[in-house]
């Protein structure tokens, strides 16, 4: 069970590429690898909505 702090930090609309748990969460959520996530963040910034649009 994940702690509330981790859950809240992942639900704030920002992808934090400095935190391993955030990288693991978002790569699993988007079904991509770390490199693809980093490429998306580099292209559009760390907004979850923008990354989601970029990956479609």
CSV table of N, CA and C in Angstrom, one decimal:
chain,number,residue,atom,x,y,z
A,1,UNK,N,0.8,-1.2,0.0
A,1,UNK,CA,0.0,0.0,0.0
A,1,UNK,C,0.9,1.2,0.0
A,2,UNK,N,0.6,2.2,-0.9
A,2,UNK,CA,1.5,3.3,-1.0
A,2,UNK,C,1.0,4.3,0.1
A,3,UNK,N,2.0,5.1,0.6
A,3,UNK,CA,1.6,6.1,1.6
A,3,UNK,C,0.9,7.3,1.0
A,4,UNK,N,0.2,8.0,1.8
A,4,UNK,CA,-0.6,9.2,1.3
A,4,UNK,C,0.2,10.2,0.7
A,5,UNK,N,1.4,10.5,1.3
A,5,UNK,CA,2.3,11.5,0.7
A,5,UNK,C,2.7,11.1,-0.7
A,6,UNK,N,3.1,9.9,-1.0
A,6,UNK,CA,3.4,9.5,-2.3
A,6,UNK,C,2.2,9.6,-3.3
A,7,UNK,N,1.1,9.2,-2.9
A,7,UNK,CA,-0.1,9.3,-3.7
A,7,UNK,C,-0.4,10.7,-4.0
A,8,UNK,N,-0.4,11.6,-3.1
A,8,UNK,CA,-0.6,13.0,-3.3
A,8,UNK,C,0.4,13.6,-4.2
A,9,UNK,N,1.6,13.3,-4.1
A,9,UNK,CA,2.7,13.9,-4.9
A,9,UNK,C,2.6,13.4,-6.3
A,10,UNK,N,2.0,12.3,-6.6
A,10,UNK,CA,1.8,11.8,-7.9
A,10,UNK,C,0.5,12.3,-8.6
A,11,UNK,N,-0.4,12.8,-7.8
A,11,UNK,CA,-1.7,13.3,-8.3
A,11,UNK,C,-1.7,14.9,-8.4
A,12,UNK,N,-0.5,15.5,-8.4
A,12,UNK,CA,-0.5,17.0,-8.5
A,12,UNK,C,-0.4,17.5,-9.9
A,13,UNK,N,-0.4,16.6,-10.9
A,13,UNK,CA,-0.4,17.1,-12.3
A,13,UNK,C,1.0,17.3,-12.9
A,14,UNK,N,2.0,17.0,-12.1
A,14,UNK,CA,3.4,17.2,-12.5
A,14,UNK,C,4.1,15.9,-12.5
A,15,UNK,N,4.9,15.6,-13.5
A,15,UNK,CA,5.8,14.5,-13.5
A,15,UNK,C,7.2,14.9,-13.0
A,16,UNK,N,7.6,14.4,-11.9
A,16,UNK,CA,8.9,14.7,-11.3
A,16,UNK,C,9.9,13.7,-11.7
A,17,UNK,N,10.7,14.0,-12.7
A,17,UNK,CA,11.7,13.1,-13.2
A,17,UNK,C,12.9,12.9,-12.2
A,18,UNK,N,12.9,13.6,-11.1
A,18,UNK,CA,14.0,13.4,-10.1
A,18,UNK,C,13.6,12.4,-9.1
A,19,UNK,N,12.4,11.9,-9.0
A,19,UNK,CA,12.0,10.9,-8.0
A,19,UNK,C,11.7,9.5,-8.7
A,20,UNK,N,12.4,8.5,-8.2
A,20,UNK,CA,12.3,7.2,-8.8
A,20,UNK,C,10.9,6.6,-8.8
A,21,UNK,N,10.2,6.9,-7.7
A,21,UNK,CA,8.8,6.4,-7.6
A,21,UNK,C,7.9,7.1,-8.6
A,22,UNK,N,8.1,8.3,-8.9
A,22,UNK,CA,7.3,9.0,-9.9
A,22,UNK,C,7.6,8.5,-11.3
A,23,UNK,N,8.9,8.2,-11.5
A,23,UNK,CA,9.2,7.7,-12.8
A,23,UNK,C,8.6,6.3,-13.0
A,24,UNK,N,8.7,5.5,-12.0
A,24,UNK,CA,8.1,4.1,-12.0
A,24,UNK,C,6.6,4.2,-12.2
A,25,UNK,N,6.0,5.1,-11.5
A,25,UNK,CA,4.5,5.3,-11.6
A,25,UNK,C,4.1,5.7,-13.0
A,26,UNK,N,4.7,6.7,-13.5
A,26,UNK,CA,4.3,7.3,-14.8
A,26,UNK,C,4.7,6.4,-16.0
A,27,UNK,N,5.8,5.7,-15.9
A,27,UNK,CA,6.1,4.7,-17.0
A,27,UNK,C,5.1,3.6,-17.0
A,28,UNK,N,4.7,3.1,-15.8
A,28,UNK,CA,3.7,2.1,-15.7
A,28,UNK,C,2.3,2.6,-16.2
A,29,UNK,N,2.0,3.8,-15.8
A,29,UNK,CA,0.7,4.4,-16.1
A,29,UNK,C,0.6,4.6,-17.7
A,30,UNK,N,1.6,5.0,-18.3
A,30,UNK,CA,1.6,5.3,-19.7
A,30,UNK,C,2.1,4.1,-20.5
A,31,UNK,N,2.5,3.0,-19.9
A,31,UNK,CA,3.1,1.8,-20.5
A,31,UNK,C,4.2,2.2,-21.5
A,32,UNK,N,5.2,2.9,-21.0
A,32,UNK,CA,6.4,3.3,-21.7
A,32,UNK,C,7.6,3.1,-20.9
A,33,UNK,N,8.8,3.2,-21.5
A,33,UNK,CA,10.0,3.1,-20.7
A,33,UNK,C,10.5,4.5,-20.2
A,34,UNK,N,11.5,4.5,-19.4
A,34,UNK,CA,12.0,5.7,-18.8
A,34,UNK,C,12.5,6.7,-19.9
A,35,UNK,N,13.1,6.2,-20.9
A,35,UNK,CA,13.6,7.0,-22.0
A,35,UNK,C,12.5,7.7,-22.8
A,36,UNK,N,11.4,7.0,-23.0
A,36,UNK,CA,10.3,7.6,-23.7
A,36,UNK,C,9.6,8.7,-22.8
A,37,UNK,N,9.5,8.4,-21.5
A,37,UNK,CA,9.0,9.4,-20.6
A,37,UNK,C,9.9,10.7,-20.6
A,38,UNK,N,11.2,10.5,-20.5
A,38,UNK,CA,12.1,11.6,-20.5
A,38,UNK,C,12.0,12.4,-21.8
A,39,UNK,N,11.9,11.7,-22.9
A,39,UNK,CA,11.7,12.4,-24.2
A,39,UNK,C,10.4,13.2,-24.2
A,40,UNK,N,9.3,12.7,-23.7
A,40,UNK,CA,8.1,13.4,-23.7
A,40,UNK,C,8.2,14.7,-22.8
A,41,UNK,N,8.8,14.5,-21.6
A,41,UNK,CA,8.9,15.6,-20.7
A,41,UNK,C,9.9,16.7,-21.3
A,42,UNK,N,10.9,16.3,-22.0
A,42,UNK,CA,11.8,17.2,-22.6
A,42,UNK,C,11.1,18.0,-23.7
A,43,UNK,N,10.1,17.3,-24.4
A,43,UNK,CA,9.4,17.9,-25.5
A,43,UNK,C,8.4,18.9,-25.1
A,44,UNK,N,7.6,18.5,-24.0
A,44,UNK,CA,6.4,19.4,-23.7
A,44,UNK,C,6.4,19.9,-22.2
A,45,UNK,N,7.4,19.5,-21.5
A,45,UNK,CA,7.4,19.9,-20.1
A,45,UNK,C,6.9,18.8,-19.2
A,46,UNK,N,6.7,19.1,-17.9
A,46,UNK,CA,6.4,18.0,-16.9
A,46,UNK,C,4.9,18.0,-16.6
A,47,UNK,N,4.1,18.6,-17.3
A,47,UNK,CA,2.6,18.5,-17.1
A,47,UNK,C,2.1,17.2,-17.5
A,48,UNK,N,1.4,16.5,-16.6
A,48,UNK,CA,0.8,15.2,-16.9
A,48,UNK,C,-0.1,15.3,-18.2
A,49,UNK,N,-0.9,16.3,-18.2
A,49,UNK,CA,-1.9,16.4,-19.4
A,49,UNK,C,-1.1,16.6,-20.7
A,50,UNK,N,-0.1,17.4,-20.7
A,50,UNK,CA,0.7,17.7,-21.9
A,50,UNK,C,1.5,16.4,-22.3
A,51,UNK,N,2.0,15.7,-21.4
A,51,UNK,CA,2.7,14.5,-21.7
A,51,UNK,C,1.8,13.5,-22.2
A,52,UNK,N,0.6,13.4,-21.6
A,52,UNK,CA,-0.4,12.4,-22.1
A,52,UNK,C,-0.8,12.7,-23.6
A,53,UNK,N,-1.0,14.0,-23.9
A,53,UNK,CA,-1.3,14.4,-25.3
A,53,UNK,C,-0.2,14.1,-26.2
A,54,UNK,N,1.0,14.4,-25.8
A,54,UNK,CA,2.2,14.1,-26.6
A,54,UNK,C,2.3,12.6,-27.0
A,55,UNK,N,2.0,11.8,-26.0
A,55,UNK,CA,2.1,10.3,-26.2
A,55,UNK,C,1.0,9.7,-27.1
A,56,UNK,N,-0.1,10.4,-27.3
A,56,UNK,CA,-1.2,9.8,-28.1
A,56,UNK,C,-0.8,9.8,-29.5
